[in-house]
PDB file of C-alpha atoms in Angstrom:
ATOM      1  CA  MET D1466      68.428  93.868  72.451  1.00  0.00           C
ATOM      2  CA  SER D1467      71.694  93.318  70.433  1.00  0.00           C
ATOM      3  CA  ALA D1468      73.613  90.070  70.468  1.00  0.00           C
ATOM      4  CA  PRO D1469      75.947  89.671  73.441  1.00  0.00           C
ATOM      5  CA  ARG D1470      79.579  90.772  72.608  1.00  0.00           C
ATOM      6  CA  TRP D1471      81.330  87.703  74.160  1.00  0.00           C
ATOM      7  CA  LEU D1472      84.953  88.265  75.236  1.00  0.00           C
ATOM      8  CA  SER D1473      87.548  87.247  72.727  1.00  0.00           C
ATOM      9  CA  PRO D1474      90.082  84.572  73.839  1.00  0.00           C
ATOM     10  CA  ALA D1475      92.656  87.259  74.570  1.00  0.00           C
ATOM     11  CA  GLU D1476      90.106  89.265  76.436  1.00  0.00           C
ATOM     12  CA  GLN D1477      88.895  86.248  78.356  1.00  0.00           C
ATOM     13  CA  ARG D1478      92.497  85.283  79.189  1.00  0.00           C
ATOM     14  CA  ALA D1479      93.408  88.670  80.557  1.00  0.00           C
ATOM     15  CA  TRP D1480      90.144  88.781  82.619  1.00  0.00           C
ATOM     16  CA  ARG D1481      90.612  85.219  84.144  1.00  0.00           C
ATOM     17  CA  THR D1482      94.301  86.006  84.834  1.00  0.00           C
ATOM     18  CA  HIS D1483      93.394  89.187  86.602  1.00  0.00           C
ATOM     19  CA  LEU D1484      90.897  87.466  88.810  1.00  0.00           C
ATOM     20  CA  ALA D1485      93.137  84.399  89.524  1.00  0.00           C
ATOM     21  CA  LEU D1486      95.991  86.683  90.259  1.00  0.00           C
ATOM     22  CA  HIS D1487      94.047  88.613  92.766  1.00  0.00           C
ATOM     23  CA  LYS D1488      92.445  85.576  94.622  1.00  0.00           C
ATOM     24  CA  LEU D1489      95.783  83.734  94.816  1.00  0.00           C
ATOM     25  CA  LEU D1490      97.528  86.850  96.021  1.00  0.00           C
ATOM     26  CA  MET D1491      95.066  87.735  98.932  1.00  0.00           C
ATOM     27  CA  HIS D1492      95.083  83.957  99.808  1.00  0.00           C
ATOM     28  CA  ARG D1493      98.814  83.978 100.103  1.00  0.00           C
ATOM     29  CA  LEU D1494      99.061  87.356 101.945  1.00  0.00           C
ATOM     30  CA  ASP D1495      96.216  86.097 104.312  1.00  0.00           C
ATOM     31  CA  ARG D1496      98.258  83.106 105.133  1.00  0.00           C
ATOM     32  CA  GLU D1497     101.497  84.963 105.780  1.00  0.00           C
ATOM     33  CA  LEU D1498      99.636  87.388 107.971  1.00  0.00           C
ATOM     34  CA  GLN D1499      98.092  84.504 109.905  1.00  0.00           C
ATOM     35  CA  GLU D1500     101.512  84.196 111.688  1.00  0.00           C
ATOM     36  CA  HIS D1501     100.630  87.459 113.277  1.00  0.00           C
ATOM     37  CA  ALA D1502      96.965  86.372 113.913  1.00  0.00           C
ATOM     38  CA  LEU D1503      95.874  88.974 111.222  1.00  0.00           C
ATOM     39  CA  SER D1504      93.949  88.881 107.986  1.00  0.00           C
ATOM     40  CA  VAL D1505      94.398  91.136 104.897  1.00  0.00           C
ATOM     41  CA  ASN D1506      91.219  92.813 105.975  1.00  0.00           C
ATOM     42  CA  ASP D1507      92.472  93.535 109.500  1.00  0.00           C
ATOM     43  CA  TYR D1508      95.889  94.793 108.018  1.00  0.00           C
ATOM     44  CA  GLU D1509      94.017  97.173 105.784  1.00  0.00           C
ATOM     45  CA  ILE D1510      92.036  98.531 108.647  1.00  0.00           C
ATOM     46  CA  LEU D1511      95.067  99.077 110.734  1.00  0.00           C
ATOM     47  CA  VAL D1512      96.912 100.709 107.825  1.00  0.00           C
ATOM     48  CA  ASN D1513      94.027 103.257 107.412  1.00  0.00           C
ATOM     49  CA  LEU D1514      93.667 104.221 111.048  1.00  0.00           C
ATOM     50  CA  SER D1515      97.413 104.385 111.558  1.00  0.00           C
ATOM     51  CA  GLU D1516      97.632 107.001 108.682  1.00  0.00           C
ATOM     52  CA  SER D1517      94.756 109.068 110.014  1.00  0.00           C
ATOM     53  CA  PRO D1518      95.022 112.135 112.316  1.00  0.00           C
ATOM     54  CA  ASP D1519      94.716 110.919 116.060  1.00  0.00           C
ATOM     55  CA  ARG D1520      94.625 107.392 114.551  1.00  0.00           C
ATOM     56  CA  ARG D1521      90.860 107.505 114.301  1.00  0.00           C
ATOM     57  CA  LEU D1522      88.241 107.485 111.580  1.00  0.00           C
ATOM     58  CA  ARG D1523      84.442 107.896 111.479  1.00  0.00           C
ATOM     59  CA  MET D1524      83.075 104.350 110.630  1.00  0.00           C
ATOM     60  CA  SER D1525      81.397 105.696 107.488  1.00  0.00           C
ATOM     61  CA  ASP D1526      84.675 107.189 106.145  1.00  0.00           C
ATOM     62  CA  LEU D1527      86.454 103.836 107.140  1.00  0.00           C
ATOM     63  CA  ALA D1528      83.912 101.891 105.146  1.00  0.00           C
ATOM     64  CA  ASP D1529      84.478 104.097 102.083  1.00  0.00           C
ATOM     65  CA  ALA D1530      88.253 103.982 102.512  1.00  0.00           C
ATOM     66  CA  THR D1531      88.114 100.178 102.610  1.00  0.00           C
ATOM     67  CA  ILE D1532      85.405  99.885 100.056  1.00  0.00           C
ATOM     68  CA  GLN D1533      82.983  97.764 101.944  1.00  0.00           C
ATOM     69  CA  SER D1534      79.444  98.025 103.362  1.00  0.00           C
ATOM     70  CA  ARG D1535      78.889  99.668 106.838  1.00  0.00           C
ATOM     71  CA  SER D1536      77.511  96.353 108.100  1.00  0.00           C
ATOM     72  CA  ARG D1537      80.414  94.258 106.964  1.00  0.00           C
ATOM     73  CA  LEU D1538      82.747  96.846 108.364  1.00  0.00           C
ATOM     74  CA  SER D1539      80.924  96.734 111.667  1.00  0.00           C
ATOM     75  CA  HIS D1540      81.482  92.924 111.966  1.00  0.00           C
ATOM     76  CA  GLN D1541      85.004  93.299 111.188  1.00  0.00           C
ATOM     77  CA  ILE D1542      85.561  96.075 113.847  1.00  0.00           C
ATOM     78  CA  SER D1543      83.772  93.992 116.395  1.00  0.00           C
ATOM     79  CA  ARG D1544      86.360  91.200 115.747  1.00  0.00           C
ATOM     80  CA  MET D1545      89.352  93.527 116.032  1.00  0.00           C
ATOM     81  CA  GLU D1546      87.868  95.091 119.197  1.00  0.00           C
ATOM     82  CA  ALA D1547      87.832  91.620 120.790  1.00  0.00           C
ATOM     83  CA  LYS D1548      91.473  91.337 119.907  1.00  0.00           C
ATOM     84  CA  GLY D1549      92.237  94.660 121.497  1.00  0.00           C
ATOM     85  CA  LEU D1550      93.436  96.341 118.231  1.00  0.00           C
ATOM     86  CA  VAL D1551      90.735  99.013 118.016  1.00  0.00           C
ATOM     87  CA  VAL D1552      87.927 100.507 120.052  1.00  0.00           C
ATOM     88  CA  ARG D1553      84.749 102.234 119.135  1.00  0.00           C
ATOM     89  CA  GLU D1554      84.091 105.655 120.418  1.00  0.00           C
ATOM     90  CA  ASP D1555      80.965 107.691 120.181  1.00  0.00           C
ATOM     91  CA  CYS D1556      81.143 111.400 119.309  1.00  0.00           C
ATOM     92  CA  ARG D1557      78.654 113.442 121.392  1.00  0.00           C
ATOM     93  CA  ASP D1558      79.027 116.504 119.245  1.00  0.00           C
ATOM     94  CA  ASP D1559      78.329 114.738 116.127  1.00  0.00           C
ATOM     95  CA  ARG D1560      75.193 112.701 115.469  1.00  0.00           C
ATOM     96  CA  ARG D1561      76.719 111.012 112.514  1.00  0.00           C
ATOM     97  CA  GLY D1562      79.165 109.551 114.391  1.00  0.00           C
ATOM     98  CA  THR D1563      80.738 106.548 115.842  1.00  0.00           C
ATOM     99  CA  PHE D1564      84.554 106.408 115.335  1.00  0.00           C
ATOM    100  CA  ALA D1565      86.982 103.405 115.148  1.00  0.00           C
ATOM    101  CA  VAL D1566      90.206 104.252 117.095  1.00  0.00           C
ATOM    102  CA  LEU D1567      93.526 102.457 116.917  1.00  0.00           C
ATOM    103  CA  THR D1568      94.535 101.377 120.418  1.00  0.00           C
ATOM    104  CA  ASP D1569      98.229 101.318 121.463  1.00  0.00           C
ATOM    105  CA  GLU D1570      98.183  97.520 121.012  1.00  0.00           C
ATOM    106  CA  GLY D1571      96.826  98.174 117.397  1.00  0.00           C
ATOM    107  CA  TRP D1572      99.561 100.733 116.718  1.00  0.00           C
ATOM    108  CA  GLN D1573     102.314  98.387 118.061  1.00  0.00           C
ATOM    109  CA  THR D1574     100.846  95.450 116.062  1.00  0.00           C
ATOM    110  CA  ILE D1575     100.970  97.448 112.684  1.00  0.00           C
ATOM    111  CA  GLN D1576     104.644  98.527 113.611  1.00  0.00           C
ATOM    112  CA  ARG D1577     105.601  94.995 114.225  1.00  0.00           C
ATOM    113  CA  VAL D1578     103.830  93.378 111.329  1.00  0.00           C
ATOM    114  CA  ALA D1579     104.525  95.902 108.581  1.00  0.00           C
ATOM    115  CA  PRO D1580     108.104  94.756 107.744  1.00  0.00           C
ATOM    116  CA  ASP D1581     106.963  91.115 107.228  1.00  0.00           C
ATOM    117  CA  HIS D1582     103.859  92.275 105.165  1.00  0.00           C
ATOM    118  CA  VAL D1583     105.842  94.603 102.860  1.00  0.00           C
ATOM    119  CA  SER D1584     108.247  91.776 102.364  1.00  0.00           C
ATOM    120  CA  SER D1585     105.372  89.470 101.323  1.00  0.00           C
ATOM    121  CA  VAL D1586     103.905  92.011  98.972  1.00  0.00           C
ATOM    122  CA  ARG D1587     107.354  92.358  97.396  1.00  0.00           C
ATOM    123  CA  GLU D1588     108.075  88.737  97.185  1.00  0.00           C
ATOM    124  CA  HIS D1589     104.596  87.746  95.649  1.00  0.00           C
ATOM    125  CA  PHE D1590     103.885  90.850  93.651  1.00  0.00           C
ATOM    126  CA  ILE D1591     105.819  94.099  93.308  1.00  0.00           C
ATOM    127  CA  ASP D1592     109.381  92.472  92.906  1.00  0.00           C
ATOM    128  CA  ARG D1593     107.903  90.286  90.182  1.00  0.00           C
ATOM    129  CA  LEU D1594     106.960  93.336  88.074  1.00  0.00           C
ATOM    130  CA  THR D1595     109.473  95.567  86.296  1.00  0.00           C
ATOM    131  CA  ASP D1596     109.299  99.367  86.825  1.00  0.00           C
ATOM    132  CA  ASP D1597     107.769  99.595  83.323  1.00  0.00           C
ATOM    133  CA  GLN D1598     105.101  96.979  84.195  1.00  0.00           C
ATOM    134  CA  LEU D1599     104.223  98.810  87.417  1.00  0.00           C
ATOM    135  CA  LYS D1600     103.697 102.018  85.598  1.00  0.00           C
ATOM    136  CA  LEU D1601     101.694 100.497  82.685  1.00  0.00           C
ATOM    137  CA  LEU D1602      99.686  98.743  85.380  1.00  0.00           C
ATOM    138  CA  ASP D1603      99.017 102.059  87.229  1.00  0.00           C
ATOM    139  CA  ASP D1604      98.235 103.914  84.011  1.00  0.00           C
ATOM    140  CA  ALA D1605      95.806 101.314  82.790  1.00  0.00           C
ATOM    141  CA  TYR D1606      94.091 100.839  86.159  1.00  0.00           C
ATOM    142  CA  GLU D1607      93.893 104.236  87.620  1.00  0.00           C
ATOM    143  CA  PRO D1608      91.128 105.727  85.039  1.00  0.00           C
ATOM    144  CA  ILE D1609      89.162 102.704  85.680  1.00  0.00           C
ATOM    145  CA  VAL D1610      89.395 103.275  89.471  1.00  0.00           C
ATOM    146  CA  GLU D1611      88.135 106.886  88.966  1.00  0.00           C
ATOM    147  CA  HIS D1612      85.352 105.579  86.772  1.00  0.00           C
ATOM    148  CA  LEU D1613      84.160 103.052  89.403  1.00  0.00           C
ATOM    149  CA  LYS D1614      84.479 105.603  92.287  1.00  0.00           C
ATOM    150  CA  LYS D1615      81.950 107.763  90.483  1.00  0.00           C
ATOM    151  CA  LEU D1616      79.541 104.973  90.511  1.00  0.00           C
ATOM    152  CA  ARG D1617      79.541 104.316  94.118  1.00  0.00           C
TER     153      ARG D1617
ATOM    154  CA  MET R 657     117.402  90.998 110.041  1.00  0.00           C
ATOM    155  CA  SER R 658     117.917  93.606 107.310  1.00  0.00           C
ATOM    156  CA  ALA R 659     116.092  96.941 107.237  1.00  0.00           C
ATOM    157  CA  PRO R 660     112.685  96.515 105.665  1.00  0.00           C
ATOM    158  CA  ARG R 661     112.520  97.523 101.877  1.00  0.00           C
ATOM    159  CA  TRP R 662     109.541  99.789 102.079  1.00  0.00           C
ATOM    160  CA  LEU R 663     107.666 100.437  98.807  1.00  0.00           C
ATOM    161  CA  SER R 664     108.666 103.354  96.679  1.00  0.00           C
ATOM    162  CA  PRO R 665     106.041 105.927  95.940  1.00  0.00           C
ATOM    163  CA  ALA R 666     105.559 104.538  92.439  1.00  0.00           C
ATOM    164  CA  GLU R 667     105.346 100.921  93.881  1.00  0.00           C
ATOM    165  CA  GLN R 668     102.882 101.984  96.528  1.00  0.00           C
ATOM    166  CA  ARG R 669     100.858 103.730  94.067  1.00  0.00           C
ATOM    167  CA  ALA R 670     100.631 100.691  91.694  1.00  0.00           C
ATOM    168  CA  TRP R 671      99.936  98.403  94.824  1.00  0.00           C
ATOM    169  CA  ARG R 672      97.010 100.435  96.010  1.00  0.00           C
ATOM    170  CA  THR R 673      95.605 100.995  92.562  1.00  0.00           C
ATOM    171  CA  HIS R 674      95.619  97.259  91.986  1.00  0.00           C
ATOM    172  CA  LEU R 675      93.757  96.627  95.248  1.00  0.00           C
ATOM    173  CA  ALA R 676      91.185  99.623  94.749  1.00  0.00           C
ATOM    174  CA  LEU R 677      90.552  98.510  91.166  1.00  0.00           C
ATOM    175  CA  HIS R 678      89.746  95.008  92.228  1.00  0.00           C
ATOM    176  CA  LYS R 679      87.563  95.854  95.251  1.00  0.00           C
ATOM    177  CA  LEU R 680      85.550  98.462  93.305  1.00  0.00           C
ATOM    178  CA  LEU R 681      85.164  96.258  90.355  1.00  0.00           C
ATOM    179  CA  MET R 682      83.944  93.299  92.388  1.00  0.00           C
ATOM    180  CA  HIS R 683      81.486  95.606  94.299  1.00  0.00           C
ATOM    181  CA  ARG R 684      80.052  96.981  90.980  1.00  0.00           C
ATOM    182  CA  LEU R 685      79.854  93.418  89.394  1.00  0.00           C
ATOM    183  CA  ASP R 686      78.120  92.209  92.547  1.00  0.00           C
ATOM    184  CA  ARG R 687      75.714  95.028  92.368  1.00  0.00           C
ATOM    185  CA  GLU R 688      74.822  94.476  88.776  1.00  0.00           C
ATOM    186  CA  LEU R 689      74.494  90.635  89.359  1.00  0.00           C
ATOM    187  CA  GLN R 690      72.030  91.354  92.385  1.00  0.00           C
ATOM    188  CA  GLU R 691      69.358  92.263  89.624  1.00  0.00           C
ATOM    189  CA  HIS R 692      69.568  88.517  89.039  1.00  0.00           C
ATOM    190  CA  ALA R 693      69.740  87.514  92.817  1.00  0.00           C
ATOM    191  CA  LEU R 694      73.320  86.385  92.275  1.00  0.00           C
ATOM    192  CA  SER R 695      76.738  87.296  93.638  1.00  0.00           C
ATOM    193  CA  VAL R 696      80.149  87.294  91.897  1.00  0.00           C
ATOM    194  CA  ASN R 697      80.933  84.196  93.730  1.00  0.00           C
ATOM    195  CA  ASP R 698      77.675  82.452  92.746  1.00  0.00           C
ATOM    196  CA  TYR R 699      78.350  83.343  89.070  1.00  0.00           C
ATOM    197  CA  GLU R 700      81.801  81.947  89.173  1.00  0.00           C
ATOM    198  CA  ILE R 701      80.509  78.598  90.531  1.00  0.00           C
ATOM    199  CA  LEU R 702      77.938  78.654  87.914  1.00  0.00           C
ATOM    200  CA  VAL R 703      80.586  79.197  85.124  1.00  0.00           C
ATOM    201  CA  ASN R 704      82.803  76.399  86.433  1.00  0.00           C
ATOM    202  CA  LEU R 705      80.092  73.857  86.629  1.00  0.00           C
ATOM    203  CA  SER R 706      78.583  74.776  83.224  1.00  0.00           C
ATOM    204  CA  GLU R 707      82.034  74.250  81.579  1.00  0.00           C
ATOM    205  CA  SER R 708      82.608  70.872  83.274  1.00  0.00           C
ATOM    206  CA  PRO R 709      81.710  67.469  81.837  1.00  0.00           C
ATOM    207  CA  ASP R 710      78.143  66.527  82.928  1.00  0.00           C
ATOM    208  CA  ARG R 711      78.021  70.008  84.558  1.00  0.00           C
ATOM    209  CA  ARG R 712      79.564  68.457  87.708  1.00  0.00           C
ATOM    210  CA  LEU R 713      82.687  68.893  89.733  1.00  0.00           C
ATOM    211  CA  ARG R 714      84.053  67.067  92.887  1.00  0.00           C
ATOM    212  CA  MET R 715      83.900  69.675  95.639  1.00  0.00           C
ATOM    213  CA  SER R 716      87.598  69.521  96.086  1.00  0.00           C
ATOM    214  CA  ASP R 717      88.184  70.419  92.518  1.00  0.00           C
ATOM    215  CA  LEU R 718      85.683  73.196  92.606  1.00  0.00           C
ATOM    216  CA  ALA R 719      87.327  74.658  95.608  1.00  0.00           C
ATOM    217  CA  ASP R 720      90.631  74.553  93.773  1.00  0.00           C
ATOM    218  CA  ALA R 721      89.131  76.157  90.798  1.00  0.00           C
ATOM    219  CA  THR R 722      87.587  78.901  92.550  1.00  0.00           C
ATOM    220  CA  ILE R 723      90.693  79.355  94.745  1.00  0.00           C
ATOM    221  CA  GLN R 724      88.859  79.099  98.271  1.00  0.00           C
ATOM    222  CA  SER R 725      88.811  76.771 101.229  1.00  0.00           C
ATOM    223  CA  ARG R 726      86.588  73.593 101.277  1.00  0.00           C
ATOM    224  CA  SER R 727      84.528  75.091 104.270  1.00  0.00           C
ATOM    225  CA  ARG R 728      83.825  78.544 102.642  1.00  0.00           C
ATOM    226  CA  LEU R 729      82.949  76.679  99.416  1.00  0.00           C
ATOM    227  CA  SER R 730      80.654  74.321 101.426  1.00  0.00           C
ATOM    228  CA  HIS R 731      78.715  77.252 102.906  1.00  0.00           C
ATOM    229  CA  GLN R 732      78.399  78.790  99.402  1.00  0.00           C
ATOM    230  CA  ILE R 733      77.118  75.568  97.947  1.00  0.00           C
ATOM    231  CA  SER R 734      74.461  75.408 100.579  1.00  0.00           C
ATOM    232  CA  ARG R 735      73.142  78.832  99.809  1.00  0.00           C
ATOM    233  CA  MET R 736      73.109  77.902  96.078  1.00  0.00           C
ATOM    234  CA  GLU R 737      71.237  74.652  96.850  1.00  0.00           C
ATOM    235  CA  ALA R 738      68.602  76.598  98.737  1.00  0.00           C
ATOM    236  CA  LYS R 739      68.035  78.674  95.525  1.00  0.00           C
ATOM    237  CA  GLY R 740      67.793  75.600  93.391  1.00  0.00           C
ATOM    238  CA  LEU R 741      70.871  76.367  91.424  1.00  0.00           C
ATOM    239  CA  VAL R 742      72.980  73.312  92.287  1.00  0.00           C
ATOM    240  CA  VAL R 743      72.809  70.025  94.210  1.00  0.00           C
ATOM    241  CA  ARG R 744      75.212  67.847  96.055  1.00  0.00           C
ATOM    242  CA  GLU R 745      75.539  64.277  95.057  1.00  0.00           C
ATOM    243  CA  ASP R 746      77.572  61.624  96.741  1.00  0.00           C
ATOM    244  CA  CYS R 747      79.659  59.330  94.629  1.00  0.00           C
ATOM    245  CA  ARG R 748      79.287  55.747  95.938  1.00  0.00           C
ATOM    246  CA  ASP R 749      82.338  54.452  93.934  1.00  0.00           C
ATOM    247  CA  ASP R 750      84.600  57.087  95.216  1.00  0.00           C
ATOM    248  CA  ARG R 751      85.338  57.782  98.844  1.00  0.00           C
ATOM    249  CA  ARG R 752      86.715  61.175  98.073  1.00  0.00           C
ATOM    250  CA  GLY R 753      83.647  62.388  96.843  1.00  0.00           C
ATOM    251  CA  THR R 754      80.797  64.670  97.092  1.00  0.00           C
ATOM    252  CA  PHE R 755      80.120  66.411  93.811  1.00  0.00           C
ATOM    253  CA  ALA R 756      78.453  69.741  93.191  1.00  0.00           C
ATOM    254  CA  VAL R 757      76.059  69.372  90.144  1.00  0.00           C
ATOM    255  CA  LEU R 758      74.308  72.168  88.145  1.00  0.00           C
ATOM    256  CA  THR R 759      70.617  71.850  88.094  1.00  0.00           C
ATOM    257  CA  ASP R 760      68.464  72.700  85.100  1.00  0.00           C
ATOM    258  CA  GLU R 761      67.474  75.933  86.851  1.00  0.00           C
ATOM    259  CA  GLY R 762      71.220  76.653  87.479  1.00  0.00           C
ATOM    260  CA  TRP R 763      71.941  76.063  83.791  1.00  0.00           C
ATOM    261  CA  GLN R 764      68.997  78.216  82.672  1.00  0.00           C
ATOM    262  CA  THR R 765      70.215  80.954  85.117  1.00  0.00           C
ATOM    263  CA  ILE R 766      73.780  81.117  83.679  1.00  0.00           C
ATOM    264  CA  GLN R 767      72.429  81.238  80.069  1.00  0.00           C
ATOM    265  CA  ARG R 768      70.058  84.038  81.034  1.00  0.00           C
ATOM    266  CA  VAL R 769      72.492  86.048  83.106  1.00  0.00           C
ATOM    267  CA  ALA R 770      75.708  85.702  81.183  1.00  0.00           C
ATOM    268  CA  PRO R 771      74.879  88.410  78.371  1.00  0.00           C
ATOM    269  CA  ASP R 772      74.206  91.048  81.036  1.00  0.00           C
ATOM    270  CA  HIS R 773      77.299  89.995  83.046  1.00  0.00           C
ATOM    271  CA  VAL R 774      79.710  90.010  80.094  1.00  0.00           C
ATOM    272  CA  SER R 775      78.327  93.463  79.212  1.00  0.00           C
ATOM    273  CA  SER R 776      79.171  94.583  82.858  1.00  0.00           C
ATOM    274  CA  VAL R 777      82.716  93.187  82.646  1.00  0.00           C
ATOM    275  CA  ARG R 778      83.160  94.910  79.191  1.00  0.00           C
ATOM    276  CA  GLU R 779      81.621  98.278  80.516  1.00  0.00           C
ATOM    277  CA  HIS R 780      83.660  98.491  83.744  1.00  0.00           C
ATOM    278  CA  PHE R 781      86.964  96.784  82.713  1.00  0.00           C
ATOM    279  CA  ILE R 782      87.682  95.120  79.319  1.00  0.00           C
ATOM    280  CA  ASP R 783      86.528  97.985  77.145  1.00  0.00           C
ATOM    281  CA  ARG R 784      88.397 100.525  79.056  1.00  0.00           C
ATOM    282  CA  LEU R 785      91.670  98.718  78.381  1.00  0.00           C
ATOM    283  CA  THR R 786      93.331  98.762  74.889  1.00  0.00           C
ATOM    284  CA  ASP R 787      94.395  95.387  73.302  1.00  0.00           C
ATOM    285  CA  ASP R 788      97.970  96.308  74.129  1.00  0.00           C
ATOM    286  CA  GLN R 789      97.175  96.983  77.760  1.00  0.00           C
ATOM    287  CA  LEU R 790      95.299  93.714  78.007  1.00  0.00           C
ATOM    288  CA  LYS R 791      98.224  91.953  76.581  1.00  0.00           C
ATOM    289  CA  LEU R 792     100.660  93.588  78.881  1.00  0.00           C
ATOM    290  CA  LEU R 793      98.492  92.909  81.869  1.00  0.00           C
ATOM    291  CA  ASP R 794      98.098  89.266  80.977  1.00  0.00           C
ATOM    292  CA  ASP R 795     102.016  88.949  80.208  1.00  0.00           C
ATOM    293  CA  ALA R 796     102.796  90.680  83.669  1.00  0.00           C
ATOM    294  CA  TYR R 797     100.247  88.620  85.780  1.00  0.00           C
ATOM    295  CA  GLU R 798     100.567  85.191  84.225  1.00  0.00           C
ATOM    296  CA  PRO R 799     104.051  84.451  85.677  1.00  0.00           C
ATOM    297  CA  ILE R 800     102.903  85.540  89.086  1.00  0.00           C
ATOM    298  CA  VAL R 801      99.748  83.364  88.857  1.00  0.00           C
ATOM    299  CA  GLU R 802     102.135  80.432  88.221  1.00  0.00           C
ATOM    300  CA  HIS R 803     104.428  81.130  91.009  1.00  0.00           C
ATOM    301  CA  LEU R 804     101.403  81.518  93.507  1.00  0.00           C
ATOM    302  CA  LYS R 805      99.808  78.192  92.290  1.00  0.00           C
ATOM    303  CA  LYS R 806     102.950  76.576  93.120  1.00  0.00           C
ATOM    304  CA  LEU R 807     102.751  77.732  96.699  1.00  0.00           C
ATOM    305  CA  ARG R 808      99.255  76.269  97.242  1.00  0.00           C
TER     306      ARG R 808
END
């Protein structure tokens, strides 16, 4: 048991700034998506499905892609089914499998909402960083993402 | 209505890396805190109360400090009350106010868990960034935090 290595003031500041930035940003993006009756989590599911072949993903792959538990995703998909944005489909040939499938309404929704959402992401995040800062951010975080993915 | 300014590949990459980093990191920290029967959200409440005078905060101030709605915080505090970590106390002199108060058990819990948690934060985030990267991160994010706080 060695003594804890507490964070230095600079480390503490960077850590708290990271946490605050993320929470405030998600809160803001959620609020702007509410005008379209969506949450950030809904939007992320729509994006993942819209970029997949046949606009469908196995639930386990969608849980991996959106970094959440199967049970949490299942609740989320039920809420989105109720709104007509997605449907579940069982795959008879594959015991592993229920799929989440984007409906036409879900597809039209992401087409309609995407311009506003990208404008929010620009206004509150991307356009407030220089190209150099964006590159430094990506260079700093990308290896950590790889590290954390290996632990899952 | 001007055409949407879609993100460039570099912008898209930085944005997705930021989102993935945060989700994976919270997932990992949650998992390591589970050994102490706490979540990241529980921990954050304990830290905020432990750093406050008399280890207490008005619920509205705690909601602001942890950047969440009053109703979500209220559920969170109920769960933590059931575990004996905090209690609610009404303030008779102040109509605005219910306070959340850290119990002795809550105080002992944060003392016991903090060394493990800081070690997790170091292992999965802080120690994977150089001092320069930490400074650049803070410099880049701090003005965005200020911008977003003004919008709340």
